[in-house]
Amino acid sequence: MKPTFEEMMSGRTGMKRPEVPESIEASKKPSKTAMEKTSDAAKELIDTETQKRDAKTAALRKARMARDKA
């Protein structure tokens, strides 16, 4: 027996959406645009430079404190 249009639209046909394996779902993730890739690279570069600056600041502060104690 073929379901009517109303039955198909109401979801009462007993038909279910087929299961999609996780491996396929994982591959459906949209790839990053060029702008997103550039932004990610820039953020990483900024973080690296910030860490370097913080390390230099800490070394200078330590040297200054040692000099002031002497």
PDB file of N, CA and C in Angstrom:
ATOM      1  N   MET A   1       0.851  -1.179   0.000  1.00  0.00           N
ATOM      2  CA  MET A   1       0.000   0.000   0.000  1.00  0.00           C
ATOM      3  C   MET A   1       0.892   1.236   0.000  1.00  0.00           C
ATOM      4  N   LYS A   2       0.642   2.103  -0.932  1.00  0.00           N
ATOM      5  CA  LYS A   2       1.443   3.305  -1.069  1.00  0.00           C
ATOM      6  C   LYS A   2       0.911   4.379  -0.118  1.00  0.00           C
ATOM      7  N   PRO A   3       1.815   5.031   0.656  1.00  0.00           N
ATOM      8  CA  PRO A   3       1.336   6.055   1.585  1.00  0.00           C
ATOM      9  C   PRO A   3       0.853   7.293   0.833  1.00  0.00           C
ATOM     10  N   THR A   4      -0.105   7.969   1.449  1.00  0.00           N
ATOM     11  CA  THR A   4      -0.612   9.205   0.849  1.00  0.00           C
ATOM     12  C   THR A   4       0.371  10.333   1.122  1.00  0.00           C
ATOM     13  N   PHE A   5       0.164  11.418   0.441  1.00  0.00           N
ATOM     14  CA  PHE A   5       1.039  12.573   0.614  1.00  0.00           C
ATOM     15  C   PHE A   5       0.990  13.073   2.061  1.00  0.00           C
ATOM     16  N   GLU A   6      -0.194  13.119   2.632  1.00  0.00           N
ATOM     17  CA  GLU A   6      -0.341  13.600   4.008  1.00  0.00           C
ATOM     18  C   GLU A   6       0.403  12.696   4.989  1.00  0.00           C
ATOM     19  N   GLU A   7       0.337  11.378   4.769  1.00  0.00           N
ATOM     20  CA  GLU A   7       1.040  10.444   5.639  1.00  0.00           C
ATOM     21  C   GLU A   7       2.554  10.610   5.517  1.00  0.00           C
ATOM     22  N   MET A   8       2.998  10.809   4.278  1.00  0.00           N
ATOM     23  CA  MET A   8       4.440  10.996   4.090  1.00  0.00           C
ATOM     24  C   MET A   8       4.917  12.266   4.784  1.00  0.00           C
ATOM     25  N   MET A   9       4.140  13.313   4.701  1.00  0.00           N
ATOM     26  CA  MET A   9       4.546  14.580   5.293  1.00  0.00           C
ATOM     27  C   MET A   9       4.428  14.551   6.811  1.00  0.00           C
ATOM     28  N   SER A  10       3.528  13.756   7.344  1.00  0.00           N
ATOM     29  CA  SER A  10       3.355  13.706   8.792  1.00  0.00           C
ATOM     30  C   SER A  10       4.342  12.749   9.451  1.00  0.00           C
ATOM     31  N   GLY A  11       5.019  11.929   8.671  1.00  0.00           N
ATOM     32  CA  GLY A  11       6.008  11.027   9.238  1.00  0.00           C
ATOM     33  C   GLY A  11       5.428   9.746   9.772  1.00  0.00           C
ATOM     34  N   ARG A  12       4.193   9.401   9.405  1.00  0.00           N
ATOM     35  CA  ARG A  12       3.548   8.206   9.929  1.00  0.00           C
ATOM     36  C   ARG A  12       3.749   6.978   9.043  1.00  0.00           C
ATOM     37  N   THR A  13       4.626   7.040   8.115  1.00  0.00           N
ATOM     38  CA  THR A  13       4.811   5.904   7.210  1.00  0.00           C
ATOM     39  C   THR A  13       5.675   4.819   7.823  1.00  0.00           C
ATOM     40  N   GLY A  14       6.328   5.116   8.930  1.00  0.00           N
ATOM     41  CA  GLY A  14       7.203   4.136   9.545  1.00  0.00           C
ATOM     42  C   GLY A  14       8.581   4.142   8.921  1.00  0.00           C
ATOM     43  N   MET A  15       8.772   4.988   7.945  1.00  0.00           N
ATOM     44  CA  MET A  15      10.078   5.074   7.304  1.00  0.00           C
ATOM     45  C   MET A  15      10.991   5.931   8.170  1.00  0.00           C
ATOM     46  N   LYS A  16      12.210   5.495   8.310  1.00  0.00           N
ATOM     47  CA  LYS A  16      13.179   6.237   9.107  1.00  0.00           C
ATOM     48  C   LYS A  16      14.309   6.695   8.218  1.00  0.00           C
ATOM     49  N   ARG A  17      14.950   7.716   8.659  1.00  0.00           N
ATOM     50  CA  ARG A  17      16.115   8.211   7.938  1.00  0.00           C
ATOM     51  C   ARG A  17      17.235   7.181   8.088  1.00  0.00           C
ATOM     52  N   PRO A  18      17.902   6.838   7.011  1.00  0.00           N
ATOM     53  CA  PRO A  18      18.976   5.842   7.122  1.00  0.00           C
ATOM     54  C   PRO A  18      20.119   6.355   7.990  1.00  0.00           C
ATOM     55  N   GLU A  19      20.710   5.440   8.730  1.00  0.00           N
ATOM     56  CA  GLU A  19      21.824   5.801   9.595  1.00  0.00           C
ATOM     57  C   GLU A  19      23.050   6.120   8.749  1.00  0.00           C
ATOM     58  N   VAL A  20      23.729   7.175   9.125  1.00  0.00           N
ATOM     59  CA  VAL A  20      24.943   7.565   8.418  1.00  0.00           C
ATOM     60  C   VAL A  20      26.122   7.207   9.311  1.00  0.00           C
ATOM     61  N   PRO A  21      27.057   6.425   8.812  1.00  0.00           N
ATOM     62  CA  PRO A  21      28.230   6.072   9.631  1.00  0.00           C
ATOM     63  C   PRO A  21      28.985   7.324  10.076  1.00  0.00           C
ATOM     64  N   GLU A  22      29.585   7.239  11.255  1.00  0.00           N
ATOM     65  CA  GLU A  22      30.305   8.385  11.804  1.00  0.00           C
ATOM     66  C   GLU A  22      31.447   8.832  10.909  1.00  0.00           C
ATOM     67  N   SER A  23      32.062   7.885  10.224  1.00  0.00           N
ATOM     68  CA  SER A  23      33.184   8.253   9.364  1.00  0.00           C
ATOM     69  C   SER A  23      32.727   9.177   8.239  1.00  0.00           C
ATOM     70  N   ILE A  24      31.529   8.964   7.754  1.00  0.00           N
ATOM     71  CA  ILE A  24      31.002   9.840   6.705  1.00  0.00           C
ATOM     72  C   ILE A  24      30.633  11.190   7.300  1.00  0.00           C
ATOM     73  N   GLU A  25      30.026  11.188   8.479  1.00  0.00           N
ATOM     74  CA  GLU A  25      29.660  12.446   9.121  1.00  0.00           C
ATOM     75  C   GLU A  25      30.894  13.283   9.416  1.00  0.00           C
ATOM     76  N   ALA A  26      31.959  12.630   9.840  1.00  0.00           N
ATOM     77  CA  ALA A  26      33.184  13.361  10.153  1.00  0.00           C
ATOM     78  C   ALA A  26      33.772  13.997   8.901  1.00  0.00           C
ATOM     79  N   SER A  27      33.611  13.343   7.773  1.00  0.00           N
ATOM     80  CA  SER A  27      34.178  13.893   6.540  1.00  0.00           C
ATOM     81  C   SER A  27      33.327  15.022   5.978  1.00  0.00           C
ATOM     82  N   LYS A  28      32.149  15.236   6.522  1.00  0.00           N
ATOM     83  CA  LYS A  28      31.269  16.290   6.032  1.00  0.00           C
ATOM     84  C   LYS A  28      31.602  17.661   6.605  1.00  0.00           C
ATOM     85  N   LYS A  29      32.576  17.725   7.514  1.00  0.00           N
ATOM     86  CA  LYS A  29      32.922  19.013   8.103  1.00  0.00           C
ATOM     87  C   LYS A  29      33.430  19.935   7.000  1.00  0.00           C
ATOM     88  N   PRO A  30      32.937  21.152   6.989  1.00  0.00           N
ATOM     89  CA  PRO A  30      33.384  22.061   5.926  1.00  0.00           C
ATOM     90  C   PRO A  30      34.855  22.412   6.100  1.00  0.00           C
ATOM     91  N   SER A  31      35.551  22.485   4.988  1.00  0.00           N
ATOM     92  CA  SER A  31      36.961  22.845   5.062  1.00  0.00           C
ATOM     93  C   SER A  31      37.069  24.342   5.322  1.00  0.00           C
ATOM     94  N   LYS A  32      38.201  24.740   5.859  1.00  0.00           N
ATOM     95  CA  LYS A  32      38.389  26.141   6.202  1.00  0.00           C
ATOM     96  C   LYS A  32      38.625  26.970   4.944  1.00  0.00           C
ATOM     97  N   THR A  33      38.113  28.169   4.984  1.00  0.00           N
ATOM     98  CA  THR A  33      38.343  29.079   3.869  1.00  0.00           C
ATOM     99  C   THR A  33      39.753  29.644   3.982  1.00  0.00           C
ATOM    100  N   ALA A  34      40.197  30.297   2.938  1.00  0.00           N
ATOM    101  CA  ALA A  34      41.532  30.893   2.952  1.00  0.00           C
ATOM    102  C   ALA A  34      41.635  31.928   4.067  1.00  0.00           C
ATOM    103  N   MET A  35      40.573  32.677   4.288  1.00  0.00           N
ATOM    104  CA  MET A  35      40.575  33.703   5.337  1.00  0.00           C
ATOM    105  C   MET A  35      40.704  33.053   6.715  1.00  0.00           C
ATOM    106  N   GLU A  36      40.003  31.955   6.942  1.00  0.00           N
ATOM    107  CA  GLU A  36      40.088  31.260   8.229  1.00  0.00           C
ATOM    108  C   GLU A  36      41.484  30.683   8.446  1.00  0.00           C
ATOM    109  N   LYS A  37      42.076  30.120   7.395  1.00  0.00           N
ATOM    110  CA  LYS A  37      43.432  29.583   7.509  1.00  0.00           C
ATOM    111  C   LYS A  37      44.422  30.693   7.831  1.00  0.00           C
ATOM    112  N   THR A  38      44.267  31.834   7.166  1.00  0.00           N
ATOM    113  CA  THR A  38      45.154  32.968   7.410  1.00  0.00           C
ATOM    114  C   THR A  38      44.986  33.475   8.836  1.00  0.00           C
ATOM    115  N   SER A  39      43.749  33.563   9.292  1.00  0.00           N
ATOM    116  CA  SER A  39      43.480  34.027  10.653  1.00  0.00           C
ATOM    117  C   SER A  39      44.094  33.087  11.682  1.00  0.00           C
ATOM    118  N   ASP A  40      43.958  31.785  11.462  1.00  0.00           N
ATOM    119  CA  ASP A  40      44.539  30.808  12.389  1.00  0.00           C
ATOM    120  C   ASP A  40      46.057  30.927  12.433  1.00  0.00           C
ATOM    121  N   ALA A  41      46.676  31.097  11.273  1.00  0.00           N
ATOM    122  CA  ALA A  41      48.134  31.241  11.219  1.00  0.00           C
ATOM    123  C   ALA A  41      48.568  32.521  11.925  1.00  0.00           C
ATOM    124  N   ALA A  42      47.814  33.592  11.731  1.00  0.00           N
ATOM    125  CA  ALA A  42      48.142  34.860  12.381  1.00  0.00           C
ATOM    126  C   ALA A  42      48.000  34.749  13.897  1.00  0.00           C
ATOM    127  N   LYS A  43      46.953  34.097  14.368  1.00  0.00           N
ATOM    128  CA  LYS A  43      46.761  33.916  15.810  1.00  0.00           C
ATOM    129  C   LYS A  43      47.909  33.116  16.412  1.00  0.00           C
ATOM    130  N   GLU A  44      48.324  32.069  15.712  1.00  0.00           N
ATOM    131  CA  GLU A  44      49.430  31.244  16.201  1.00  0.00           C
ATOM    132  C   GLU A  44      50.720  32.060  16.264  1.00  0.00           C
ATOM    133  N   LEU A  45      50.969  32.861  15.245  1.00  0.00           N
ATOM    134  CA  LEU A  45      52.160  33.704  15.210  1.00  0.00           C
ATOM    135  C   LEU A  45      52.126  34.735  16.335  1.00  0.00           C
ATOM    136  N   ILE A  46      50.975  35.340  16.547  1.00  0.00           N
ATOM    137  CA  ILE A  46      50.831  36.329  17.617  1.00  0.00           C
ATOM    138  C   ILE A  46      51.069  35.677  18.968  1.00  0.00           C
ATOM    139  N   ASP A  47      50.510  34.480  19.184  1.00  0.00           N
ATOM    140  CA  ASP A  47      50.711  33.769  20.448  1.00  0.00           C
ATOM    141  C   ASP A  47      52.187  33.455  20.677  1.00  0.00           C
ATOM    142  N   THR A  48      52.877  33.021  19.635  1.00  0.00           N
ATOM    143  CA  THR A  48      54.304  32.705  19.742  1.00  0.00           C
ATOM    144  C   THR A  48      55.102  33.946  20.107  1.00  0.00           C
ATOM    145  N   GLU A  49      54.825  35.049  19.426  1.00  0.00           N
ATOM    146  CA  GLU A  49      55.545  36.294  19.697  1.00  0.00           C
ATOM    147  C   GLU A  49      55.232  36.821  21.099  1.00  0.00           C
ATOM    148  N   THR A  50      53.997  36.647  21.543  1.00  0.00           N
ATOM    149  CA  THR A  50      53.620  37.073  22.891  1.00  0.00           C
ATOM    150  C   THR A  50      54.381  36.265  23.936  1.00  0.00           C
ATOM    151  N   GLN A  51      54.511  34.964  23.722  1.00  0.00           N
ATOM    152  CA  GLN A  51      55.264  34.124  24.651  1.00  0.00           C
ATOM    153  C   GLN A  51      56.727  34.545  24.701  1.00  0.00           C
ATOM    154  N   LYS A  52      57.310  34.849  23.543  1.00  0.00           N
ATOM    155  CA  LYS A  52      58.704  35.305  23.512  1.00  0.00           C
ATOM    156  C   LYS A  52      58.853  36.611  24.278  1.00  0.00           C
ATOM    157  N   ARG A  53      57.939  37.546  24.053  1.00  0.00           N
ATOM    158  CA  ARG A  53      57.993  38.834  24.731  1.00  0.00           C
ATOM    159  C   ARG A  53      57.849  38.663  26.244  1.00  0.00           C
ATOM    160  N   ASP A  54      56.931  37.795  26.658  1.00  0.00           N
ATOM    161  CA  ASP A  54      56.737  37.555  28.086  1.00  0.00           C
ATOM    162  C   ASP A  54      57.989  36.947  28.717  1.00  0.00           C
ATOM    163  N   ALA A  55      58.654  36.049  27.995  1.00  0.00           N
ATOM    164  CA  ALA A  55      59.881  35.437  28.515  1.00  0.00           C
ATOM    165  C   ALA A  55      60.984  36.482  28.662  1.00  0.00           C
ATOM    166  N   LYS A  56      61.117  37.372  27.675  1.00  0.00           N
ATOM    167  CA  LYS A  56      62.125  38.435  27.751  1.00  0.00           C
ATOM    168  C   LYS A  56      61.823  39.387  28.902  1.00  0.00           C
ATOM    169  N   THR A  57      60.557  39.728  29.061  1.00  0.00           N
ATOM    170  CA  THR A  57      60.157  40.627  30.144  1.00  0.00           C
ATOM    171  C   THR A  57      60.473  40.010  31.499  1.00  0.00           C
ATOM    172  N   ALA A  58      60.191  38.723  31.657  1.00  0.00           N
ATOM    173  CA  ALA A  58      60.470  38.044  32.921  1.00  0.00           C
ATOM    174  C   ALA A  58      61.971  38.011  33.193  1.00  0.00           C
ATOM    175  N   ALA A  59      62.777  37.766  32.161  1.00  0.00           N
ATOM    176  CA  ALA A  59      64.232  37.731  32.340  1.00  0.00           C
ATOM    177  C   ALA A  59      64.762  39.108  32.731  1.00  0.00           C
ATOM    178  N   LEU A  60      64.261  40.147  32.079  1.00  0.00           N
ATOM    179  CA  LEU A  60      64.693  41.507  32.418  1.00  0.00           C
ATOM    180  C   LEU A  60      64.270  41.884  33.837  1.00  0.00           C
ATOM    181  N   ARG A  61      63.063  41.506  34.212  1.00  0.00           N
ATOM    182  CA  ARG A  61      62.576  41.805  35.565  1.00  0.00           C
ATOM    183  C   ARG A  61      63.439  41.100  36.608  1.00  0.00           C
ATOM    184  N   LYS A  62      63.777  39.843  36.334  1.00  0.00           N
ATOM    185  CA  LYS A  62      64.612  39.070  37.258  1.00  0.00           C
ATOM    186  C   LYS A  62      65.999  39.704  37.383  1.00  0.00           C
ATOM    187  N   ALA A  63      66.573  40.116  36.246  1.00  0.00           N
ATOM    188  CA  ALA A  63      67.894  40.752  36.271  1.00  0.00           C
ATOM    189  C   ALA A  63      67.845  42.079  37.020  1.00  0.00           C
ATOM    190  N   ARG A  64      66.783  42.843  36.818  1.00  0.00           N
ATOM    191  CA  ARG A  64      66.643  44.127  37.500  1.00  0.00           C
ATOM    192  C   ARG A  64      66.517  43.931  39.006  1.00  0.00           C
ATOM    193  N   MET A  65      65.744  42.924  39.421  1.00  0.00           N
ATOM    194  CA  MET A  65      65.586  42.657  40.854  1.00  0.00           C
ATOM    195  C   MET A  65      66.916  42.222  41.464  1.00  0.00           C
ATOM    196  N   ALA A  66      67.680  41.397  40.744  1.00  0.00           N
ATOM    197  CA  ALA A  66      68.987  40.953  41.238  1.00  0.00           C
ATOM    198  C   ALA A  66      69.939  42.144  41.345  1.00  0.00           C
ATOM    199  N   ARG A  67      69.878  43.043  40.375  1.00  0.00           N
ATOM    200  CA  ARG A  67      70.742  44.223  40.388  1.00  0.00           C
ATOM    201  C   ARG A  67      70.371  45.149  41.554  1.00  0.00           C
ATOM    202  N   ASP A  68      69.076  45.314  41.808  1.00  0.00           N
ATOM    203  CA  ASP A  68      68.634  46.191  42.888  1.00  0.00           C
ATOM    204  C   ASP A  68      68.985  45.629  44.260  1.00  0.00           C
ATOM    205  N   LYS A  69      69.014  44.313  44.421  1.00  0.00           N
ATOM    206  CA  LYS A  69      69.375  43.697  45.698  1.00  0.00           C
ATOM    207  C   LYS A  69      70.864  43.865  45.980  1.00  0.00           C
ATOM    208  N   ALA A  70      71.663  43.902  44.944  1.00  0.00           N
ATOM    209  CA  ALA A  70      73.120  43.973  45.127  1.00  0.00           C
ATOM    210  C   ALA A  70      73.587  45.355  45.485  1.00  0.00           C
TER     211      ALA A  70
END
